[in-house]
Short mmCIF file of C-alpha atoms and ligand atoms in Angstrom, two decimals:
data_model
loop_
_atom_site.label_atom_id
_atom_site.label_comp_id
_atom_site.label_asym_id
_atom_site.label_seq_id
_atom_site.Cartn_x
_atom_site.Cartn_y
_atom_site.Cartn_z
CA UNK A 1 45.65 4.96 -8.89
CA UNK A 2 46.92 8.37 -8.02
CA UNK A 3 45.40 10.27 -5.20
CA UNK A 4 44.04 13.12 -7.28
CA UNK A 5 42.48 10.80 -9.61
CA UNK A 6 40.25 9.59 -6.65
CA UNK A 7 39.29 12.43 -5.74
CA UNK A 8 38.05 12.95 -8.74
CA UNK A 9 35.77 10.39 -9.08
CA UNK A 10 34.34 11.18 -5.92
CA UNK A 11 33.39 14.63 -7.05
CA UNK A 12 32.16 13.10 -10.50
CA UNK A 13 30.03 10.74 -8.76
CA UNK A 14 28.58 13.81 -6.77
CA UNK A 15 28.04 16.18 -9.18
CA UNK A 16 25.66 13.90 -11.06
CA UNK A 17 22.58 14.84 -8.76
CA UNK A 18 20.63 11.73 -8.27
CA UNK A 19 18.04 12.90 -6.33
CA UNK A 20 15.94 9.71 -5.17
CA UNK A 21 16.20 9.19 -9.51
CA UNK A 22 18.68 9.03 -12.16
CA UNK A 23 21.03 6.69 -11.08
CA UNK A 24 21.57 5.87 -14.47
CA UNK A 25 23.58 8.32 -14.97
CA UNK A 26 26.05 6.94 -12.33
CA UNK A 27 25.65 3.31 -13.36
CA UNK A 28 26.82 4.56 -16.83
CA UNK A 29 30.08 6.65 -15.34
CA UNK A 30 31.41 3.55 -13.06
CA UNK A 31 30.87 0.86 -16.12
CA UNK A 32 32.66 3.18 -18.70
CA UNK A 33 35.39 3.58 -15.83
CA UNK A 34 35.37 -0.19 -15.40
CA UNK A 35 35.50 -0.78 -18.86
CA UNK A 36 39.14 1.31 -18.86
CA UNK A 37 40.08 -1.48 -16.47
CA UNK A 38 38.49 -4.37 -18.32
CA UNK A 39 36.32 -5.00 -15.56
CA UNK A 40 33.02 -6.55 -17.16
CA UNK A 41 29.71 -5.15 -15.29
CA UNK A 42 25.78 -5.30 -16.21
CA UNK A 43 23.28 -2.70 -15.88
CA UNK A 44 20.09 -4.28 -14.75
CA UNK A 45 17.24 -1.79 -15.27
CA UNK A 46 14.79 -0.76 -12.89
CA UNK A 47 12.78 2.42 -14.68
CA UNK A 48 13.67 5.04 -17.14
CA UNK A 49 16.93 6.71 -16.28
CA UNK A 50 17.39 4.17 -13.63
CA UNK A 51 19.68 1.06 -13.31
CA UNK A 52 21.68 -0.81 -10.70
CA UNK A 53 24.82 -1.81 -12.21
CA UNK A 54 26.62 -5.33 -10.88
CA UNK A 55 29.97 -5.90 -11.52
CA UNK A 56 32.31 -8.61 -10.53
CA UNK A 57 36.58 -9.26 -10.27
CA UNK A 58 38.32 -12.27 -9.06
CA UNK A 59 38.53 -16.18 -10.29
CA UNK A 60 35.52 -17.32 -9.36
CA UNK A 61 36.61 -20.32 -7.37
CA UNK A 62 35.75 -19.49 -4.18
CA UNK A 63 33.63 -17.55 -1.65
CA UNK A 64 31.61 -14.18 -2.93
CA UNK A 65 32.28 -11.18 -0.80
CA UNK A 66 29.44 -8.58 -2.01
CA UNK A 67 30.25 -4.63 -2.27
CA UNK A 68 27.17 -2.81 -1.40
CA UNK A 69 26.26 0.82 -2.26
CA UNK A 70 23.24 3.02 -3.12
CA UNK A 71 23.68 5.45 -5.83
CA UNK A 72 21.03 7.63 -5.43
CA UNK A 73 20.95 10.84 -2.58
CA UNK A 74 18.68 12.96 -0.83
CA UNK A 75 16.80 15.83 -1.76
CA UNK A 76 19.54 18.72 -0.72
CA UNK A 77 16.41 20.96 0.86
CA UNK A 78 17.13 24.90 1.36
CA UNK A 79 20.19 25.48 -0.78
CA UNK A 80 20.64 29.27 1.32
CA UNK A 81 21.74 26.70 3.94
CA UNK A 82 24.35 25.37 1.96
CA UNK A 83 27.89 26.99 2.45
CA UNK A 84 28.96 25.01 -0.63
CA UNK A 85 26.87 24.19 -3.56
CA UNK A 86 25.37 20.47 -3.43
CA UNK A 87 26.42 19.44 -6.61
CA UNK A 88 29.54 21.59 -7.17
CA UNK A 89 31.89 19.28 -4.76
CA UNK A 90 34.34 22.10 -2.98
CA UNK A 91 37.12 20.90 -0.65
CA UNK A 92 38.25 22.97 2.17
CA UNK A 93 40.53 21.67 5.59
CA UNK A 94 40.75 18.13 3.80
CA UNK A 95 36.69 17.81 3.74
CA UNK A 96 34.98 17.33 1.08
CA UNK A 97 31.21 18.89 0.93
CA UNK A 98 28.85 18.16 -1.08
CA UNK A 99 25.52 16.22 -1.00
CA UNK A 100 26.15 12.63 -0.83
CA UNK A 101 29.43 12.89 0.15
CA UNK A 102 28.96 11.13 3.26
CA UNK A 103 25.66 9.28 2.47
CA UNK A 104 26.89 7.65 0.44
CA UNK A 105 29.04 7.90 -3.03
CA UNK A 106 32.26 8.44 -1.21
CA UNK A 107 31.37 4.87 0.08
CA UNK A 108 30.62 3.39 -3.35
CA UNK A 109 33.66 5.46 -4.91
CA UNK A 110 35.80 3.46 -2.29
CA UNK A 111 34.13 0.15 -3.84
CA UNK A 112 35.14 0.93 -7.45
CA UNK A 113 38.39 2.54 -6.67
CA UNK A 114 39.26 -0.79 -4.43
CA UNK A 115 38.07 -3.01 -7.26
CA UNK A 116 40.39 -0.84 -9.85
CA UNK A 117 42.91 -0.83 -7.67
CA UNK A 118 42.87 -4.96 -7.33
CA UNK A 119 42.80 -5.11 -10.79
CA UNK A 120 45.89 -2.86 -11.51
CA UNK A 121 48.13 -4.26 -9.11
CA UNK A 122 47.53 -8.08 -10.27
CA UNK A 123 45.84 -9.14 -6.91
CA UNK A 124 44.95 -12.58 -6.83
CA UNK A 125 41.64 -13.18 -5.39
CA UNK A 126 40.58 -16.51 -5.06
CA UNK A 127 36.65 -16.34 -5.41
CA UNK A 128 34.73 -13.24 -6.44
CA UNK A 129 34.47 -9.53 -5.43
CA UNK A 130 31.06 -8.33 -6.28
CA UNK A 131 29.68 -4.67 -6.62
CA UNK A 132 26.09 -3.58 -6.25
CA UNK A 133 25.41 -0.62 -7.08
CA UNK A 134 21.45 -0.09 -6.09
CA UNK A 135 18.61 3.03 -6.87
CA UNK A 136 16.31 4.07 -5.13
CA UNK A 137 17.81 3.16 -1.63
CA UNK A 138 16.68 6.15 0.25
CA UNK A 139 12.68 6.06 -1.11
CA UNK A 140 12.37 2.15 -0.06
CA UNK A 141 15.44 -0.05 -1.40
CA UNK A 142 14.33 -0.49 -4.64
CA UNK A 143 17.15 -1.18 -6.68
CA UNK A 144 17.85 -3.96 -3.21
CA UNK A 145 14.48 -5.58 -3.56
CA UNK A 146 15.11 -6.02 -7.48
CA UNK A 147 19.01 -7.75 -7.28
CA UNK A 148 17.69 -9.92 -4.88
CA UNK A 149 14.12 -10.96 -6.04
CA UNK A 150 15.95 -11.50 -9.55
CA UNK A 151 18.79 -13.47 -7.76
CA UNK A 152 21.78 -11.55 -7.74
CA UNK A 153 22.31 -11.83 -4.16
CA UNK A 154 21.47 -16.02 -3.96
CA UNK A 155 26.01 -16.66 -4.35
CA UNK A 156 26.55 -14.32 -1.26
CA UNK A 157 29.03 -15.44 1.47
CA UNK A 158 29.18 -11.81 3.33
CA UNK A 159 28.62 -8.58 2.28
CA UNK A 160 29.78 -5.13 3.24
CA UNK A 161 27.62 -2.09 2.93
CA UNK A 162 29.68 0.81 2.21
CA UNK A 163 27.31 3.53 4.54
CA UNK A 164 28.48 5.90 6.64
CA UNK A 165 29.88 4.49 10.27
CA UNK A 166 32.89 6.66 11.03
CA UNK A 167 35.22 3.07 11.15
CA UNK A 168 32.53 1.27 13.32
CA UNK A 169 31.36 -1.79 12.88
CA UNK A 170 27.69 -1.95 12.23
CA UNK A 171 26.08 -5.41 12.57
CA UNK A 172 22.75 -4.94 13.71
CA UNK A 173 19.97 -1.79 12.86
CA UNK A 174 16.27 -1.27 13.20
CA UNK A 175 13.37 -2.21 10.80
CA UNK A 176 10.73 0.09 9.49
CA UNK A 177 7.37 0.64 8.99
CA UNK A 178 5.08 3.03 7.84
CA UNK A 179 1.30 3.02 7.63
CA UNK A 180 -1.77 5.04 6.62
CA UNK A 181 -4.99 4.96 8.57
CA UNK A 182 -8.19 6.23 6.51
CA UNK A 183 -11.31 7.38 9.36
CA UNK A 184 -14.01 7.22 7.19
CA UNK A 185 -17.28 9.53 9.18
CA UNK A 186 -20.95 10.68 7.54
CA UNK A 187 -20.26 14.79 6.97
CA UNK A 188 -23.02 16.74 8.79
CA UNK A 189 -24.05 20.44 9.58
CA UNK A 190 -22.26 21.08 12.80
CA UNK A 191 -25.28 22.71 14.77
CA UNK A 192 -26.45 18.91 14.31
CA UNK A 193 -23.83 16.55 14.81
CA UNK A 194 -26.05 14.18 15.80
CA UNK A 195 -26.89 13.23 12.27
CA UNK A 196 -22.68 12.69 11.32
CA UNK A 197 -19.99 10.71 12.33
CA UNK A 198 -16.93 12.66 13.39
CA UNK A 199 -14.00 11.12 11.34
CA UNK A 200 -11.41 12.69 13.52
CA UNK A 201 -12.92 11.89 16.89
CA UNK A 202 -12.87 8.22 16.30
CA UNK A 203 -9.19 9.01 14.67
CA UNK A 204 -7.91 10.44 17.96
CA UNK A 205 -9.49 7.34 19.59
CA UNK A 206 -7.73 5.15 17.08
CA UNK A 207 -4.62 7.43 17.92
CA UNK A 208 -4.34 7.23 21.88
CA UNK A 209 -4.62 3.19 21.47
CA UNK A 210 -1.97 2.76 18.93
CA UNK A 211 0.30 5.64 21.32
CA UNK A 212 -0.60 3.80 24.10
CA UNK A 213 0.45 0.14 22.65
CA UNK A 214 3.73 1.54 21.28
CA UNK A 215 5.28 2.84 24.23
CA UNK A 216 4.07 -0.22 26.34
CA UNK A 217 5.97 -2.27 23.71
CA UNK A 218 8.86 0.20 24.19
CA UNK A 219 8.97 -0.24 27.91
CA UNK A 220 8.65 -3.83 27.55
CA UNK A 221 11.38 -4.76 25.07
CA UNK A 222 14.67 -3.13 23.68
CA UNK A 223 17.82 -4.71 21.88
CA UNK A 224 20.77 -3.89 23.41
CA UNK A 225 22.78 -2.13 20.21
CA UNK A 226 19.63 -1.30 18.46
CA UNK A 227 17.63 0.40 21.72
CA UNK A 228 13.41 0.19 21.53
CA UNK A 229 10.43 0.42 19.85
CA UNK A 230 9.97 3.84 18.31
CA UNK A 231 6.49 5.21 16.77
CA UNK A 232 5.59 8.59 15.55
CA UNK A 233 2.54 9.42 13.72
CA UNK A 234 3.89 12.00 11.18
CA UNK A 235 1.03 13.30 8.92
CA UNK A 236 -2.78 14.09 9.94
CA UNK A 237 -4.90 15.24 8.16
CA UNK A 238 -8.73 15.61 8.65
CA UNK A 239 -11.44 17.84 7.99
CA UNK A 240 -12.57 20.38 4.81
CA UNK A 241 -14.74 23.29 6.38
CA UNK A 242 -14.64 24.21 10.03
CA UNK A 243 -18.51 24.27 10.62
CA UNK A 244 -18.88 20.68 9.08
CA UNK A 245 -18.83 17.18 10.94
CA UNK A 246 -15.19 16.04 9.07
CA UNK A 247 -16.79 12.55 7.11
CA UNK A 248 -12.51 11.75 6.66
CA UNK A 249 -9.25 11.80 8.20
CA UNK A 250 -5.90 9.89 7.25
CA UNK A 251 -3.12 10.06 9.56
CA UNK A 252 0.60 8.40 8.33
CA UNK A 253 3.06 6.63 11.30
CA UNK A 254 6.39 5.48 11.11
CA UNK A 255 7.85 2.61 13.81
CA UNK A 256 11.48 1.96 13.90
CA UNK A 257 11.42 -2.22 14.78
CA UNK A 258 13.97 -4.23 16.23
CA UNK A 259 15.26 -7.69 16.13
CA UNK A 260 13.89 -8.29 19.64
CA UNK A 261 10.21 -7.02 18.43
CA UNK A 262 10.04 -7.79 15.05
CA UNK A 263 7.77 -6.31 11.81
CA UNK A 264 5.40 -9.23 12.21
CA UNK A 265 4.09 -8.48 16.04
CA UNK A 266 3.97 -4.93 15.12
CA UNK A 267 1.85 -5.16 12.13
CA UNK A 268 -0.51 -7.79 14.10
CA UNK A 269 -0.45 -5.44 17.29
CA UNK A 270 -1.81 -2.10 15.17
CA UNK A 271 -4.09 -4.68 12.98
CA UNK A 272 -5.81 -6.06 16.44
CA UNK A 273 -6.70 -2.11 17.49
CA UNK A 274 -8.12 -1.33 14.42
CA UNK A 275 -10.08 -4.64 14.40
CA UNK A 276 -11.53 -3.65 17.29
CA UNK A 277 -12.14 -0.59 17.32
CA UNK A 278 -14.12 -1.21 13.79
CA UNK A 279 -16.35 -3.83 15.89
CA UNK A 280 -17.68 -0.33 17.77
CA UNK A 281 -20.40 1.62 16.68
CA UNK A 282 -19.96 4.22 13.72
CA UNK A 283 -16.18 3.43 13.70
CA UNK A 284 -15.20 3.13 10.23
CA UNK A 285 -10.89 2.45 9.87
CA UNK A 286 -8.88 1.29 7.28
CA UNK A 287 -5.28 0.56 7.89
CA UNK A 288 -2.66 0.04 4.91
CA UNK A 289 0.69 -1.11 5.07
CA UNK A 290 3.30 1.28 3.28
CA UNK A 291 6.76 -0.18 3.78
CA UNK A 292 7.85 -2.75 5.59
CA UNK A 293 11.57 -2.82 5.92
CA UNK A 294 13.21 -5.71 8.35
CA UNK A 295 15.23 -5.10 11.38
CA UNK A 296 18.77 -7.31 10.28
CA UNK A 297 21.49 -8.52 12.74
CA UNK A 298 24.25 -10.62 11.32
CA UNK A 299 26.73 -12.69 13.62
CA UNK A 300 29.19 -10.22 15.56
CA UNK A 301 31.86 -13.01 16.08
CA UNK A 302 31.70 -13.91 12.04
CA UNK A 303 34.68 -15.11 9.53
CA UNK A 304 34.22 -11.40 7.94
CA UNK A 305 34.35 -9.38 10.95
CA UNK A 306 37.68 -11.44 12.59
CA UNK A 307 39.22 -10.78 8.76
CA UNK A 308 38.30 -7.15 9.27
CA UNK A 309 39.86 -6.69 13.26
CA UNK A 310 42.65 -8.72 12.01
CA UNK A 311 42.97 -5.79 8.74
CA UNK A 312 42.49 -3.08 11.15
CA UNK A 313 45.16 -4.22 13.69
CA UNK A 314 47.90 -4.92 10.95
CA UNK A 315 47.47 -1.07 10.89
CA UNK A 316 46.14 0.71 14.63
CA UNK A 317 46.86 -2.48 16.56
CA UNK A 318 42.98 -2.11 18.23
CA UNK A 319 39.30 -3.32 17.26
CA UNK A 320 37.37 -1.37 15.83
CA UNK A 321 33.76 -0.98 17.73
CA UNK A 322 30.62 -3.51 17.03
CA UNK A 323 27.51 -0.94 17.15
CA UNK A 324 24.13 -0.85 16.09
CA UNK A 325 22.17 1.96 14.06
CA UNK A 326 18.53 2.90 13.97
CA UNK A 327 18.84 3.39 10.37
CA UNK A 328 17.76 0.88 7.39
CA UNK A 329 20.05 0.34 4.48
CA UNK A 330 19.94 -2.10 1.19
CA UNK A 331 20.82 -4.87 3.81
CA UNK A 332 17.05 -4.99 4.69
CA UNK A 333 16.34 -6.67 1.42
CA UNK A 334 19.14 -8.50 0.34
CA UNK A 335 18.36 -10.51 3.75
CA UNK A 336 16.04 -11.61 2.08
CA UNK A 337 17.90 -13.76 -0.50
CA UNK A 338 17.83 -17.66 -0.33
CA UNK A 339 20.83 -18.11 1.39
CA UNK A 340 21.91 -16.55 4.37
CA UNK A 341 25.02 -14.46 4.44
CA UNK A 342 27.35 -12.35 7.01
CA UNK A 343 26.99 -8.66 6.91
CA UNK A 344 28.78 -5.57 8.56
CA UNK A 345 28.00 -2.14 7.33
CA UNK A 346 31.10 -0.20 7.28
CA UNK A 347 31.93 2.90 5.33
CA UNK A 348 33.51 6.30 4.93
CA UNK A 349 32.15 9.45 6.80
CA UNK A 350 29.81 10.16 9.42
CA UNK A 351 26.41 8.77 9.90
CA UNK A 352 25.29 11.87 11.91
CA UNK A 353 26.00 14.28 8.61
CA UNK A 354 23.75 12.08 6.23
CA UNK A 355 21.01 13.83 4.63
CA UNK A 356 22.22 17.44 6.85
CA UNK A 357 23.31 20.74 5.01
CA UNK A 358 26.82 21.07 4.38
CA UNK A 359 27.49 17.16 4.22
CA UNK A 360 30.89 16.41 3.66
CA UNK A 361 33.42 13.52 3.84
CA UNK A 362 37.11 13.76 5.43
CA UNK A 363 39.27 12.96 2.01
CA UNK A 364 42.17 11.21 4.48
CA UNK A 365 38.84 8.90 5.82
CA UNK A 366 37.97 8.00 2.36
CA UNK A 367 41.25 7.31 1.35
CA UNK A 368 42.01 4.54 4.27
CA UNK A 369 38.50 2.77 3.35
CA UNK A 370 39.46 2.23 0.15
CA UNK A 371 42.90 0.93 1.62
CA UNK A 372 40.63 -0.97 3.88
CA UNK A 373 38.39 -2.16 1.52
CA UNK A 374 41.11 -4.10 -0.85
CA UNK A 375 42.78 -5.41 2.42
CA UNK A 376 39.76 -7.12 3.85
CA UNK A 377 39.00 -8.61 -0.19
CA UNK A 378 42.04 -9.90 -0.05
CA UNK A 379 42.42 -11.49 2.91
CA UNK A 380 38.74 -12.58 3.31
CA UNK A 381 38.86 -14.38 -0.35
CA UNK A 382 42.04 -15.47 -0.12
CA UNK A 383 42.34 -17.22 3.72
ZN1 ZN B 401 22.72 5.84 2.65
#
């Protein structure tokens, strides 16, 4: 495929704005691409104007390597702090801008165009090269938790995840949770508080212990790629009138896990406080779970990452670095398939610009992923 004609499809993909939704749209531009290529794919539907879209090259007789990438983006925010449109991709010094161009659809336009490319030049892969092409990846992993709860993910040998690392080598990132807390208090006159319960007092006292327990945790235990613990309480709110005893207050946290200090002890540890602090008088707490995302780590001395040093040396003679991110990705759920499978997360641009204003994606970058991408197929399938 020429050069101009993948840059091309990197600006289609980003001009269709899926904003956490219509991913359809995208699902419908890379099968009708495919199709020029007879490369057979299936849209599996999640919601209206939403689909994942799975497509597979190769004989079949051997191991599955798994192409992963999200289709959807995020919300572009204050377009006055845009130099460049979102959704009108503009190139200037070799960068492409545009929203998603980094995070992540110059990653998943690498995928296709590497698949294409396979296809055009008469590769011979001996097993199966398998895109999935998720929704909803930055509001949860949807489209993830649907492939692999219907079983698309069960023939997976290793998978790459096509996210942003600047040509690292991500192996390992950070879980994540997030939970409400409901203080449920008796509203009262405030002269007389006697006769109320103060929701928000007995939140702050539900606050300070969970604060308290989180950076103890933090002290106690970090991963060495990964780091600690991390907690923040992100959204309060309490109270209706400011001469009333508040009867409610709900506060929202997020904690970034890690493999060292998984979802399960952190869930039990912010269960046990409100447990107890419910056995007090007038306390009145009720804790949800929201999302519950695992932290991952796949094997850094795996068959796929010695196929993908031994691709990168042919070229720059050097490895390329083994890191962690704090980050979740798609990986999160497809771990959760019945058989285990290797995993790096490798991909075009920079993690730092995902989700910023003026996002953009070196074109030169892109270009050597997708080299890199039908290199490591190749060899990974084939030895
Ligand atoms: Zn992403």
């Amino acid at each position: 495929m020429e050069k101009a004609e993948k840059i091309t499809i990197l600006k289609d993909l980003i001009a269709i704005p899926t904003v956490n939704g219509q991913e359809e749209k995208i699902a419908d531009y890379i099968q009708k691409l495919f199709t020029k290529y007879n490369i057979s794919s299936e849209k599996v539907l999640f919601s209206e104007n939403r689909a994942n879209l799975v497509a597979e090259i190769g004989n079949g007789n051997g191991k599955v390597l798994g192409l992963s990438g999200h289709m959807d983006v995020v919300d572009p925010g204050n377009l006055e702090e845009w130099n460049y449109p979102p959704f009108d991709p503009t190139i200037e010094d070799d960068k492409l801008y545009g929203r998603g161009s980094t995070d992540m659809k110059s990653g998943l336009a690498a995928m296709v165009i590497a698949m294409i490319e396979l296809i055009e030049e008469k590769s011979t892969l001996n097993g199966t090269l398998k895109l999935l092409a998720s929704v909803g990846e930055e509001i949860g992993e949807l489209g993830a938790e649907q492939l692999t709860k219907k079983g698309y993910i069960d023939n997976l040998d290793a998978l790459i995840v096509g996210e942003p690392t600047n040509l690292a080598l991500v192996y390992t990132h950070k879980g994540s949770i997030d939970y409400t807390i409901t203080s449920h208090g008796k509203a009262a006159h405030s002269s007389m508080p006697e006769l109320g319960i103060n929701a928000i007092n007995n939140m702050v006292v539900c606050i300070n212990a969970i604060n308290s327990k989180m950076t103890e945790i933090s002290k106690l235990y970090s991963d060495p790629e990964t780091g600690q613990v991390t907690h923040n309480i992100t959204i309060i709110n309490g109270g209706v009138q400011v001469n009333s005893i508040p009867d409610k207050t709900v506060i929202q946290g997020n904690i970034r896990t890690i493999p060292a200090y998984g979802n399960e002890r952190v869930r039990k540890d912010i269960q046990t406080i409100v447990d107890q602090l419910n056995q007090q008088k007038n306390f009145k707490l009720k804790l949800t779970f929201d999302y519950d995302k695992l932290p991952v780590k796949s094997n850094k001395n795996s068959f796929l990452v010695q196929i993908i040093q031994k691709v990168h040396h042919e070229k720059y003679s050097e490895d390329l670095p083994l890191e962690g991110i704090a980050a979740t990705t798609d990986v999160a759920e497809y771990i959760k398939a019945d058989k285990p499978f290797d995993f790096i997360i490798l991909g075009p641009g920079e993690g730092t610009l995902a989700h910023q204003f003026n996002e953009y994606v070196e074109i030169q970058n892109f270009l050597d992923v997708i080299d890199m991408y039908k290199k490591i197929a190749q060899e990974y399938l084939n030895s």
